[in-house]
Amino acid sequence: MTEVVSENSEVTVLLVDDNPQNLKVLYETLKDKGYRLLIANEGEKALDLAHRHHPEVILLDIMMPEMDGYEVCERLKADPETADIAVVFLSALDDLQAKVKGFSLGGADYISKPFQSLEVIARVKTHARVIRLERELQARNRELQGDQTRILDSISEGIYGLDENGLIEFANPAAAAIAGRPVEDLIGKCFFDLHFATADECRDSLPVMATCNKGVPEHQRDIQMLRVDGSSFPAEYRATPKLDGDELHGAVVVFHDITAELESEKALEEARELVQEQRDQLAHTSRLTTMGEMAAGFAHEVNQPLTAISNYARVSKRMMAKDEPDLELLGETLDKIDAQSHRASEIIRRIRRFMKKPATGKEELSVPELLEDTRQFAEVDMRNNEGGIEVRVDDDLPGVLADPIQVQQVALNLIRNALEATRSAGSSQPVEVSARRCGDQCVRVEVRDHGVGVPEEAEDKLFHPFYTTKEDGMGIGLATCRSLMQAQGGDIGYQRPEGGGACFWFVLPIAGAEGAPCTPDEA
Ligand code: ADP
């Protein structure tokens, strides 16, 4: 019983009958069922109460003077405010025609007089429930529609709903703003005529066409679309087919003007190029600095073959001055001249290559060859520091994809630092340069020395620009190395080795290996 009361508590039932006795009986029948009951003894009053109280159910007598039940029902149904009320006719007219007429005017049900109380109670309950559910559903629908409208209005992307011929059925305010015409002007227009100027024979290849007439989803960027004023803009759009089961009903197009996006992409690209240029410039300056520091050593290095050449030339001249010159010995001496001149030109070739600007760009390169070349390059420093360099490379090391000059610059920097640290520690142990494969993606090169080592608190700062502990140091070597390695898609770091000294490493991507290079942990 409680349940019934709470279920009916918000339900209003209007009882309409010109006969007070009938009204009384109806009232008595329904009074304890938890409904809010209203009564009217004539049609006009019934309409007035219906307007003001919006009942769920009206029990409506047909035979009434002035305005009969049919007319009341007709007027209720004609007014959207009262059209959803369930009208249950009550009448002694128990013939089929009367019932048909009642239903044709929008009546929900028919109860014949004299009625049974239980029947009235049951029918009112059923109709009240149906109407309440319907009203809840409508309210929910209105809410959803409101939400939908608010969402569509607030979206900055243009949205079109198109039929299968491309006619615009729906447009949100953003679409109107982009197109340059109010929403109502867009409805019914052809999307393709509005936004694209293409000859008829090319229409089939227009964006969104395949979605509209074949149901193929599309996503394209940097498509030129027209505004209503004839100006064009670059757009990105997604077109999704509107399907009802298997049936195609057109497409939904979400699009936006990407002029600003393209401009910022261009600005970003320019900034990236500028950074790259500056990075190359810095790397080049750093190479020049290195060469400056090594100049005396190189002069000495080149001087040696030149002195040898001049000595061999003098010897050759003396041989030729003899009556019977030993041509075989002369030939051997000339070979030696040739070898020495090669040695000198090799040193100069290496220096010139290293100084080159810009660097050569990425190529597949052999790490063992590169390290050997670098070792020879560093021989000047090796002698200056009275140290040694040992290169150990794993067999079958795959080639890496990198810029040879820049990698050599990094390796040389690490080796020179290592030689210097070794000498500062007074150690005679050679600098160990090794290379091995590291997972599927990388080759790892390590430069390990037994020098002064890096204090723990300095580890985090090693790669910071201008960090140096040397009196004449600039502190840009390792910072440049890091930026060079990153530009190669590789990485560089320091690792404290067991037994003192320092160990610097870098990794480079294996040529042809797909996926991300290895993480510092793997490295
Ligand atoms: P610079 O050589 O001009 O100081 P770098 O950037 O090459 O600049 O090196 C920065 C600092 O890192 C050095 O001053 C030194 O303190 C430290 N460092 C680099 N390599 C080593 C090494 N092999 N052993 C010990 N310390 C090192």
Coordinates of C-alpha atoms and ligand atoms in Angstrom, one line a residue:
M1 CA 0.0 0.0 0.0
T2 CA 2.8 2.4 0.9
E3 CA 4.4 1.6 -2.4
V4 CA 1.2 2.6 -4.2
V5 CA 0.9 5.8 -2.4
S6 CA 4.5 6.8 -3.1
E7 CA 4.1 5.7 -6.7
N8 CA 1.0 7.8 -7.2
S9 CA 1.9 10.7 -5.0
E10 CA 3.0 13.0 -7.7
V11 CA 0.2 12.0 -10.1
T12 CA -2.7 14.4 -10.8
V13 CA -6.0 13.0 -12.1
L14 CA -8.7 15.3 -13.4
L15 CA -12.3 14.0 -13.2
V16 CA -14.7 15.6 -15.6
D17 CA -18.5 15.0 -15.5
D18 CA -21.4 17.3 -15.6
N19 CA -23.3 15.0 -13.2
P20 CA -22.3 15.8 -9.6
Q21 CA -23.4 12.3 -8.5
N22 CA -21.0 10.7 -11.0
L23 CA -18.2 13.0 -10.0
K24 CA -18.8 12.0 -6.3
V25 CA -18.6 8.3 -7.1
L26 CA -15.4 8.8 -9.1
Y27 CA -13.9 10.9 -6.4
E28 CA -14.7 8.3 -3.8
T29 CA -13.2 5.5 -5.9
L30 CA -9.9 7.2 -6.3
K31 CA -9.6 9.4 -3.2
D32 CA -7.4 7.1 -1.1
K33 CA -5.1 6.0 -3.8
G34 CA -2.6 8.7 -3.3
Y35 CA -3.5 10.8 -6.4
R36 CA -4.0 14.6 -6.4
L37 CA -7.6 14.7 -7.6
L38 CA -9.1 17.7 -9.4
I39 CA -12.7 17.9 -10.6
A40 CA -14.6 19.8 -13.3
N41 CA -18.2 19.7 -14.1
E42 CA -18.0 21.2 -17.6
G43 CA -15.6 21.3 -20.6
E44 CA -14.3 24.9 -20.3
K45 CA -13.3 24.3 -16.7
A46 CA -11.7 21.0 -17.5
L47 CA -9.5 22.7 -20.2
D48 CA -8.6 25.5 -17.7
L49 CA -7.6 23.0 -15.0
A50 CA -5.7 20.9 -17.5
H51 CA -3.7 24.0 -18.5
R52 CA -3.0 25.0 -15.0
H53 CA -2.2 21.7 -13.4
H54 CA -1.1 19.5 -16.3
P55 CA -2.6 16.3 -14.9
E56 CA -1.3 12.9 -16.1
V57 CA -4.8 11.4 -16.6
I58 CA -8.2 12.9 -17.3
L59 CA -11.3 10.8 -16.8
L60 CA -13.6 12.5 -19.3
D61 CA -17.4 12.1 -19.6
I62 CA -18.6 12.4 -23.2
M63 CA -22.1 13.6 -22.9
M64 CA -21.9 17.0 -21.4
P65 CA -23.9 20.1 -22.3
E66 CA -22.2 23.0 -24.2
M67 CA -18.8 21.3 -24.8
D68 CA -18.9 17.5 -25.0
G69 CA -16.0 15.2 -24.1
Y70 CA -15.0 14.8 -27.7
E71 CA -14.4 18.5 -28.2
V72 CA -12.5 18.7 -24.9
C73 CA -10.3 15.9 -26.0
E74 CA -9.8 17.5 -29.4
R75 CA -8.7 20.8 -27.9
L76 CA -6.5 19.1 -25.4
K77 CA -4.7 17.2 -28.1
A78 CA -4.4 20.3 -30.4
D79 CA -2.5 22.1 -27.7
P80 CA 1.1 21.0 -27.3
E81 CA 0.9 21.9 -23.6
T82 CA -1.8 19.4 -22.9
A83 CA -1.4 17.0 -25.8
D84 CA 0.4 14.3 -23.8
I85 CA -2.3 13.9 -21.1
A86 CA -3.9 10.5 -21.1
V87 CA -7.6 11.0 -21.8
V88 CA -9.8 8.1 -20.6
F89 CA -13.4 8.5 -21.9
L90 CA -16.2 7.6 -19.5
S91 CA -19.6 7.2 -21.1
A92 CA -22.7 5.2 -21.1
L93 CA -22.4 5.2 -24.9
D94 CA -21.2 1.7 -25.2
D95 CA -21.3 1.4 -28.9
L96 CA -18.3 0.7 -31.2
Q97 CA -18.5 3.9 -33.1
A98 CA -18.4 6.1 -30.0
K99 CA -15.2 4.2 -28.9
V100 CA -13.6 4.5 -32.4
K101 CA -14.3 8.2 -32.4
G102 CA -12.9 8.6 -29.0
F103 CA -9.7 6.9 -30.0
S104 CA -9.5 8.7 -33.3
L105 CA -9.5 12.0 -31.4
G106 CA -6.5 10.9 -29.4
G107 CA -8.2 9.2 -26.4
A108 CA -6.0 6.7 -24.6
D109 CA -8.8 4.5 -23.3
Y110 CA -12.5 4.0 -22.8
I111 CA -14.5 3.0 -19.8
S112 CA -18.1 2.2 -20.1
K113 CA -20.7 3.3 -17.5
P114 CA -21.7 2.0 -15.1
F115 CA -18.1 1.4 -14.3
Q116 CA -16.5 -1.0 -11.9
S117 CA -14.4 0.7 -9.2
L118 CA -11.6 -1.8 -9.6
E119 CA -11.5 -1.3 -13.3
V120 CA -11.3 2.5 -12.9
I121 CA -8.5 2.2 -10.4
A122 CA -6.5 -0.2 -12.5
R123 CA -6.8 1.8 -15.7
V124 CA -6.0 5.1 -14.0
K125 CA -3.0 3.5 -12.5
T126 CA -1.7 2.1 -15.8
H127 CA -2.2 5.3 -17.7
A128 CA -0.7 7.4 -14.9
R129 CA 2.4 5.2 -15.0
V130 CA 2.7 5.4 -18.8
I131 CA 2.4 9.1 -18.9
R132 CA 4.8 9.6 -16.1
L133 CA 7.4 7.4 -17.8
E134 CA 6.8 9.3 -21.1
R135 CA 7.2 12.6 -19.4
E136 CA 10.4 11.4 -17.7
L137 CA 11.7 10.2 -21.1
Q138 CA 10.8 13.5 -22.8
A139 CA 12.6 15.5 -20.0
R140 CA 15.6 13.2 -20.4
N141 CA 15.5 13.7 -24.1
R142 CA 15.3 17.5 -23.8
E143 CA 18.2 17.3 -21.4
L144 CA 20.3 15.2 -23.8
Q145 CA 19.4 17.5 -26.7
G146 CA 20.4 20.5 -24.6
D147 CA 23.7 18.8 -23.7
Q148 CA 24.3 17.9 -27.3
T149 CA 23.6 21.4 -28.5
R150 CA 25.8 22.9 -25.8
I151 CA 28.6 20.5 -26.8
L152 CA 28.2 21.1 -30.5
D153 CA 28.1 24.9 -29.9
S154 CA 31.2 24.9 -27.7
I155 CA 33.3 22.8 -30.0
S156 CA 35.8 24.9 -32.0
E157 CA 35.9 22.4 -34.9
G158 CA 33.3 22.8 -37.6
I159 CA 30.8 19.9 -37.8
Y160 CA 28.5 19.1 -40.7
G161 CA 25.9 16.4 -41.0
L162 CA 25.5 15.6 -44.7
D163 CA 23.0 13.5 -46.5
E164 CA 24.1 10.9 -49.1
N165 CA 24.2 13.7 -51.8
G166 CA 26.3 15.9 -49.7
L167 CA 23.5 18.3 -48.7
I168 CA 24.0 19.9 -45.4
E169 CA 21.4 18.8 -42.8
F170 CA 23.2 20.1 -39.8
A171 CA 25.9 22.6 -39.1
N172 CA 27.3 23.8 -35.8
P173 CA 28.2 27.5 -35.1
A174 CA 31.9 26.8 -35.6
A175 CA 31.2 25.4 -39.1
A176 CA 29.3 28.6 -39.8
A177 CA 32.1 30.8 -38.5
I178 CA 34.7 28.9 -40.7
A179 CA 32.5 29.0 -43.8
G180 CA 31.6 32.6 -43.2
R181 CA 27.8 32.3 -43.3
P182 CA 25.1 31.8 -40.6
V183 CA 24.0 28.2 -39.8
E184 CA 20.5 28.7 -41.3
D185 CA 22.1 29.7 -44.6
L186 CA 24.2 26.6 -44.8
I187 CA 21.3 24.1 -44.2
G188 CA 20.3 22.6 -47.5
K189 CA 23.4 23.8 -49.4
C190 CA 25.7 21.3 -51.1
F191 CA 28.8 20.8 -49.1
F192 CA 30.9 20.1 -52.2
D193 CA 29.7 23.2 -54.1
L194 CA 30.1 25.3 -51.0
H195 CA 33.7 24.3 -50.2
F196 CA 35.3 23.1 -53.4
A197 CA 35.6 24.5 -56.8
T198 CA 36.1 21.5 -59.1
A199 CA 35.0 20.6 -62.5
D200 CA 32.2 18.1 -62.6
E201 CA 34.3 15.3 -63.9
C202 CA 36.6 15.6 -60.8
R203 CA 33.7 15.6 -58.3
D204 CA 34.1 11.9 -57.5
S205 CA 37.6 12.5 -56.1
L206 CA 36.6 15.4 -53.8
P207 CA 37.2 15.0 -50.1
V208 CA 34.3 13.4 -48.2
M209 CA 32.6 12.2 -51.5
A210 CA 33.6 8.6 -50.8
T211 CA 32.3 8.8 -47.3
C212 CA 28.9 10.2 -48.5
N213 CA 28.3 7.7 -51.3
K214 CA 30.4 4.7 -50.4
G215 CA 30.6 4.9 -46.6
V216 CA 34.4 5.0 -46.6
P217 CA 35.8 6.9 -43.5
E218 CA 38.3 9.6 -44.4
H219 CA 41.0 11.7 -42.6
Q220 CA 43.0 14.3 -44.5
R221 CA 45.2 17.2 -43.6
D222 CA 46.2 20.3 -45.5
I223 CA 43.2 20.2 -47.9
Q224 CA 42.3 23.5 -49.5
M225 CA 38.6 24.4 -48.7
L226 CA 36.7 27.5 -49.8
R227 CA 34.8 30.0 -47.7
V228 CA 31.6 31.5 -48.9
D229 CA 33.4 34.6 -50.0
G230 CA 35.6 32.5 -52.3
S231 CA 38.8 32.8 -50.2
S232 CA 40.4 29.5 -49.3
F233 CA 42.0 28.0 -46.2
P234 CA 43.9 24.9 -45.4
A235 CA 41.8 22.4 -43.5
E236 CA 42.1 19.1 -41.7
Y237 CA 38.9 17.0 -41.7
R238 CA 37.6 13.6 -40.6
A239 CA 34.5 12.2 -42.3
T240 CA 32.6 9.4 -40.8
P241 CA 29.8 7.6 -42.6
K242 CA 26.3 7.9 -41.1
L243 CA 25.0 4.3 -41.0
D244 CA 21.7 2.9 -39.9
G245 CA 22.6 -0.8 -39.8
D246 CA 23.9 -1.4 -43.3
E247 CA 22.1 1.5 -44.8
L248 CA 24.2 4.6 -45.6
H249 CA 22.6 8.0 -44.8
G250 CA 25.5 10.4 -45.6
A251 CA 28.4 11.5 -43.5
V252 CA 29.4 13.5 -40.5
V253 CA 32.3 15.9 -41.2
V254 CA 34.5 17.4 -38.5
F255 CA 36.9 20.0 -39.8
H256 CA 39.0 22.9 -38.8
D257 CA 41.1 25.6 -40.3
I258 CA 44.8 24.8 -39.8
T259 CA 46.3 28.1 -41.1
A260 CA 47.6 28.9 -37.6
E261 CA 48.8 25.4 -37.0
L262 CA 50.7 25.3 -40.3
E263 CA 52.2 28.7 -39.5
S264 CA 53.4 27.5 -36.1
E265 CA 54.7 24.3 -37.6
K266 CA 56.6 26.4 -40.1
A267 CA 58.0 28.6 -37.4
L268 CA 58.9 25.6 -35.3
E269 CA 60.7 24.0 -38.3
E270 CA 62.6 27.3 -38.9
A271 CA 63.5 27.5 -35.2
R272 CA 64.6 23.8 -35.3
E273 CA 66.8 24.6 -38.4
L274 CA 68.3 27.6 -36.6
V275 CA 69.1 25.5 -33.6
Q276 CA 70.6 22.9 -35.8
E277 CA 72.7 25.5 -37.6
Q278 CA 73.9 27.0 -34.3
R279 CA 74.6 23.5 -33.0
D280 CA 76.7 22.8 -36.1
Q281 CA 78.4 26.1 -35.8
L282 CA 79.2 25.4 -32.1
A283 CA 80.5 21.9 -33.0
H284 CA 82.6 23.4 -35.7
T285 CA 84.0 26.1 -33.4
S286 CA 84.8 23.4 -30.9
R287 CA 86.6 21.4 -33.6
L288 CA 88.6 24.4 -34.5
T289 CA 89.5 24.9 -30.9
T290 CA 90.6 21.3 -30.6
M291 CA 92.7 21.7 -33.7
G292 CA 94.2 24.9 -32.3
E293 CA 95.1 23.0 -29.2
M294 CA 96.7 20.2 -31.2
A295 CA 98.4 22.5 -33.8
A296 CA 101.8 22.3 -32.3
G297 CA 101.6 18.5 -32.1
F298 CA 100.4 18.3 -35.7
A299 CA 103.2 20.6 -36.9
H300 CA 105.6 18.2 -35.2
E301 CA 103.8 15.3 -36.7
V302 CA 104.0 16.7 -40.3
N303 CA 107.5 17.8 -39.8
Q304 CA 108.8 14.3 -39.2
P305 CA 107.9 13.0 -42.7
L306 CA 109.1 16.2 -44.3
T307 CA 112.5 15.9 -42.6
A308 CA 112.7 12.3 -43.7
I309 CA 111.7 13.3 -47.3
S310 CA 114.4 15.9 -47.4
N311 CA 117.0 13.5 -46.0
Y312 CA 116.0 10.7 -48.5
A313 CA 116.1 13.3 -51.3
R314 CA 119.6 14.3 -50.3
V315 CA 120.7 10.7 -50.2
S316 CA 119.2 10.0 -53.6
K317 CA 121.0 13.0 -55.1
R318 CA 124.3 11.7 -53.8
M319 CA 123.6 8.3 -55.3
M320 CA 122.8 9.8 -58.6
A321 CA 126.1 11.7 -58.6
K322 CA 128.0 8.4 -58.6
D323 CA 129.5 7.2 -61.9
E324 CA 127.5 4.0 -61.7
P325 CA 124.5 4.7 -59.5
D326 CA 122.9 1.8 -57.7
L327 CA 119.5 2.1 -59.3
E328 CA 117.9 -0.6 -57.1
L329 CA 118.9 1.3 -54.0
L330 CA 117.8 4.5 -55.6
G331 CA 114.4 3.0 -56.3
E332 CA 114.0 1.9 -52.7
T333 CA 114.9 5.4 -51.5
L334 CA 112.4 7.0 -53.8
D335 CA 109.7 4.5 -52.4
K336 CA 110.6 5.7 -48.9
I337 CA 110.1 9.3 -50.1
D338 CA 106.8 8.3 -51.5
A339 CA 105.7 6.6 -48.2
Q340 CA 106.7 9.6 -46.1
S341 CA 104.9 12.0 -48.4
H342 CA 101.8 9.8 -48.0
R343 CA 102.2 9.9 -44.2
A344 CA 102.3 13.7 -44.3
S345 CA 99.4 14.0 -46.6
E346 CA 97.4 11.5 -44.6
I347 CA 97.8 13.7 -41.5
I348 CA 96.8 16.8 -43.5
R349 CA 93.8 15.0 -45.0
R350 CA 92.6 14.0 -41.6
I351 CA 92.9 17.5 -40.3
R352 CA 91.1 19.0 -43.3
R353 CA 88.3 16.5 -43.0
F354 CA 87.9 17.2 -39.3
M355 CA 87.8 21.0 -39.9
K356 CA 85.2 20.6 -42.6
K357 CA 82.0 22.7 -42.3
P358 CA 79.3 21.7 -42.3
A359 CA 79.8 18.1 -41.1
T360 CA 79.1 15.5 -43.8
G361 CA 75.7 14.3 -42.6
K362 CA 74.6 10.9 -41.5
E363 CA 75.8 7.7 -43.3
E364 CA 76.4 4.1 -42.4
L365 CA 79.8 3.9 -40.9
S366 CA 82.1 1.3 -39.4
V367 CA 82.8 1.9 -35.7
P368 CA 86.2 0.0 -35.8
E369 CA 87.5 2.1 -38.7
L370 CA 86.3 5.3 -37.1
L371 CA 87.9 4.5 -33.8
E372 CA 91.2 3.5 -35.5
D373 CA 91.2 6.8 -37.4
T374 CA 90.5 8.7 -34.2
R375 CA 93.3 6.8 -32.4
Q376 CA 95.8 7.9 -35.0
F377 CA 94.4 11.4 -34.8
A378 CA 94.9 11.4 -31.0
E379 CA 98.5 10.1 -31.3
V380 CA 99.7 13.8 -31.0
D381 CA 98.0 14.0 -27.7
M382 CA 99.1 10.6 -26.7
R383 CA 102.7 11.7 -27.1
N384 CA 102.1 15.0 -25.4
N385 CA 100.7 13.2 -22.4
E386 CA 103.1 10.3 -22.6
G387 CA 100.2 8.0 -22.5
G388 CA 98.8 5.1 -24.5
I389 CA 95.6 4.2 -26.2
E390 CA 94.2 0.7 -26.6
V391 CA 91.3 0.0 -28.9
R392 CA 89.3 -3.2 -28.4
V393 CA 86.3 -3.8 -30.7
D394 CA 84.0 -6.8 -30.8
D395 CA 83.9 -8.9 -33.9
D396 CA 81.0 -8.5 -36.3
L397 CA 80.1 -5.1 -35.0
P398 CA 77.2 -3.8 -37.1
G399 CA 77.5 -0.4 -38.9
V400 CA 75.9 2.6 -37.2
L401 CA 74.0 5.5 -38.8
A402 CA 75.7 8.7 -37.9
D403 CA 77.8 11.6 -39.1
P404 CA 81.4 10.4 -39.1
I405 CA 83.0 13.8 -38.3
Q406 CA 80.7 14.4 -35.4
V407 CA 81.2 11.0 -33.9
Q408 CA 84.9 11.3 -34.4
Q409 CA 84.7 14.7 -32.6
V410 CA 83.0 13.1 -29.6
A411 CA 85.4 10.1 -29.5
L412 CA 88.4 12.4 -29.8
N413 CA 87.1 14.7 -27.1
L414 CA 86.6 11.8 -24.7
I415 CA 90.0 10.3 -25.5
R416 CA 91.8 13.6 -25.1
N417 CA 90.1 14.2 -21.7
A418 CA 91.1 10.7 -20.7
L419 CA 94.7 11.1 -21.7
E420 CA 94.9 14.4 -19.8
A421 CA 93.2 12.8 -16.7
T422 CA 95.7 9.9 -16.8
R423 CA 98.7 12.2 -17.0
S424 CA 97.3 14.3 -14.1
A425 CA 97.1 11.2 -12.0
G426 CA 100.7 10.2 -13.0
S427 CA 99.4 6.9 -14.2
S428 CA 101.0 5.0 -17.1
Q429 CA 98.0 2.8 -17.8
P430 CA 96.7 3.2 -21.3
V431 CA 93.3 4.7 -22.2
E432 CA 90.9 1.8 -23.1
V433 CA 88.6 2.4 -26.0
S434 CA 86.1 -0.4 -26.6
A435 CA 83.0 -0.9 -28.7
R436 CA 80.3 -3.6 -28.4
R437 CA 76.8 -4.3 -29.6
C438 CA 74.2 -3.3 -27.1
G439 CA 70.8 -5.0 -27.7
D440 CA 69.2 -4.9 -31.1
Q441 CA 69.3 -1.2 -31.6
C442 CA 72.7 0.2 -30.6
V443 CA 76.4 0.0 -30.6
R444 CA 78.0 1.2 -27.4
V445 CA 81.5 2.8 -27.2
E446 CA 83.3 3.3 -23.9
V447 CA 86.4 5.4 -23.2
R448 CA 87.8 4.3 -19.8
D449 CA 90.9 5.7 -18.1
H450 CA 92.8 5.2 -14.9
G451 CA 93.2 8.9 -14.3
V452 CA 92.1 11.3 -11.6
G453 CA 88.5 10.3 -11.8
V454 CA 85.4 12.4 -11.3
P455 CA 84.3 13.5 -7.8
E456 CA 80.8 12.2 -6.9
E457 CA 79.3 15.7 -6.6
A458 CA 80.6 16.6 -10.1
E459 CA 78.9 13.7 -11.9
D460 CA 75.7 15.6 -12.5
K461 CA 77.5 18.7 -13.9
L462 CA 79.9 17.0 -16.3
F463 CA 77.7 17.7 -19.3
H464 CA 76.7 21.2 -18.3
P465 CA 78.1 23.9 -20.5
F466 CA 81.1 25.7 -19.0
Y467 CA 81.7 23.2 -16.3
T468 CA 85.4 22.7 -16.0
T469 CA 87.9 21.9 -13.4
K470 CA 90.9 22.8 -15.6
E471 CA 92.7 26.1 -15.3
D472 CA 92.7 26.6 -19.1
G473 CA 89.5 24.6 -19.7
M474 CA 86.4 26.0 -21.4
G475 CA 84.0 23.4 -20.3
I476 CA 82.2 23.1 -23.6
G477 CA 83.7 19.8 -24.8
L478 CA 81.3 17.4 -23.0
A479 CA 78.2 19.7 -23.5
T480 CA 79.0 19.8 -27.2
C481 CA 79.4 16.0 -27.2
R482 CA 76.0 15.5 -25.7
S483 CA 74.3 17.7 -28.2
L484 CA 76.1 16.0 -31.1
M485 CA 75.1 12.6 -29.8
Q486 CA 71.5 13.6 -29.4
A487 CA 71.5 14.9 -33.0
Q488 CA 72.7 11.4 -34.1
G489 CA 69.7 9.8 -32.3
G490 CA 72.1 8.4 -29.7
D491 CA 73.1 9.2 -26.1
I492 CA 76.1 9.8 -24.0
G493 CA 76.9 9.5 -20.3
Y494 CA 79.3 8.9 -17.5
Q495 CA 79.6 5.8 -15.4
R496 CA 81.8 5.4 -12.3
P497 CA 84.1 2.5 -13.0
E498 CA 85.3 0.1 -10.4
G499 CA 89.0 0.6 -9.4
G500 CA 89.1 4.4 -10.0
G501 CA 89.5 6.5 -13.1
A502 CA 86.6 7.5 -15.3
C503 CA 84.4 5.8 -17.9
F504 CA 82.5 7.8 -20.5
W505 CA 80.2 6.0 -22.9
F506 CA 78.1 6.8 -25.9
V507 CA 75.6 4.8 -27.9
L508 CA 74.7 5.1 -31.6
P509 CA 71.8 3.5 -33.5
I510 CA 72.6 0.5 -35.6
A511 CA 72.0 1.3 -39.3
G512 CA 68.6 -0.1 -40.4
A513 CA 67.5 -1.0 -36.9
E514 CA 63.9 0.1 -36.3
G515 CA 62.4 1.4 -33.1
A516 CA 63.8 3.6 -30.3
P517 CA 67.5 3.6 -29.5
C518 CA 68.3 1.9 -26.2
T519 CA 67.5 3.6 -23.0
P520 CA 70.3 4.8 -20.7
D521 CA 69.6 1.8 -18.4
E522 CA 70.1 -0.7 -21.2
A523 CA 73.1 1.3 -22.3
Ligands
ADP1 P1 87.2 21.0 -20.5 O1 88.0 19.8 -20.9 O2 87.4 22.2 -21.2 O3 87.2 21.2 -19.0 P2 85.0 19.2 -21.0 O4 83.5 19.6 -21.1 O5 85.6 18.4 -21.9 O6 85.7 20.6 -20.8 O7 85.1 18.6 -19.5 C1 84.5 19.1 -18.4 C2 85.1 18.6 -17.1 O8 84.8 17.2 -17.0 C3 86.6 18.6 -17.1 O9 87.0 19.9 -16.6 C4 86.9 17.6 -16.0 O10 86.7 18.1 -14.7 C5 85.8 16.6 -16.2 N1 86.3 15.4 -17.0 C6 86.1 15.2 -18.3 N2 86.7 14.0 -18.7 C7 87.3 13.5 -17.6 C8 88.0 12.3 -17.3 N3 88.3 11.4 -18.3 N4 88.4 12.2 -16.0 C9 88.2 13.0 -15.1 N5 87.5 14.2 -15.3 C10 87.0 14.4 -16.5

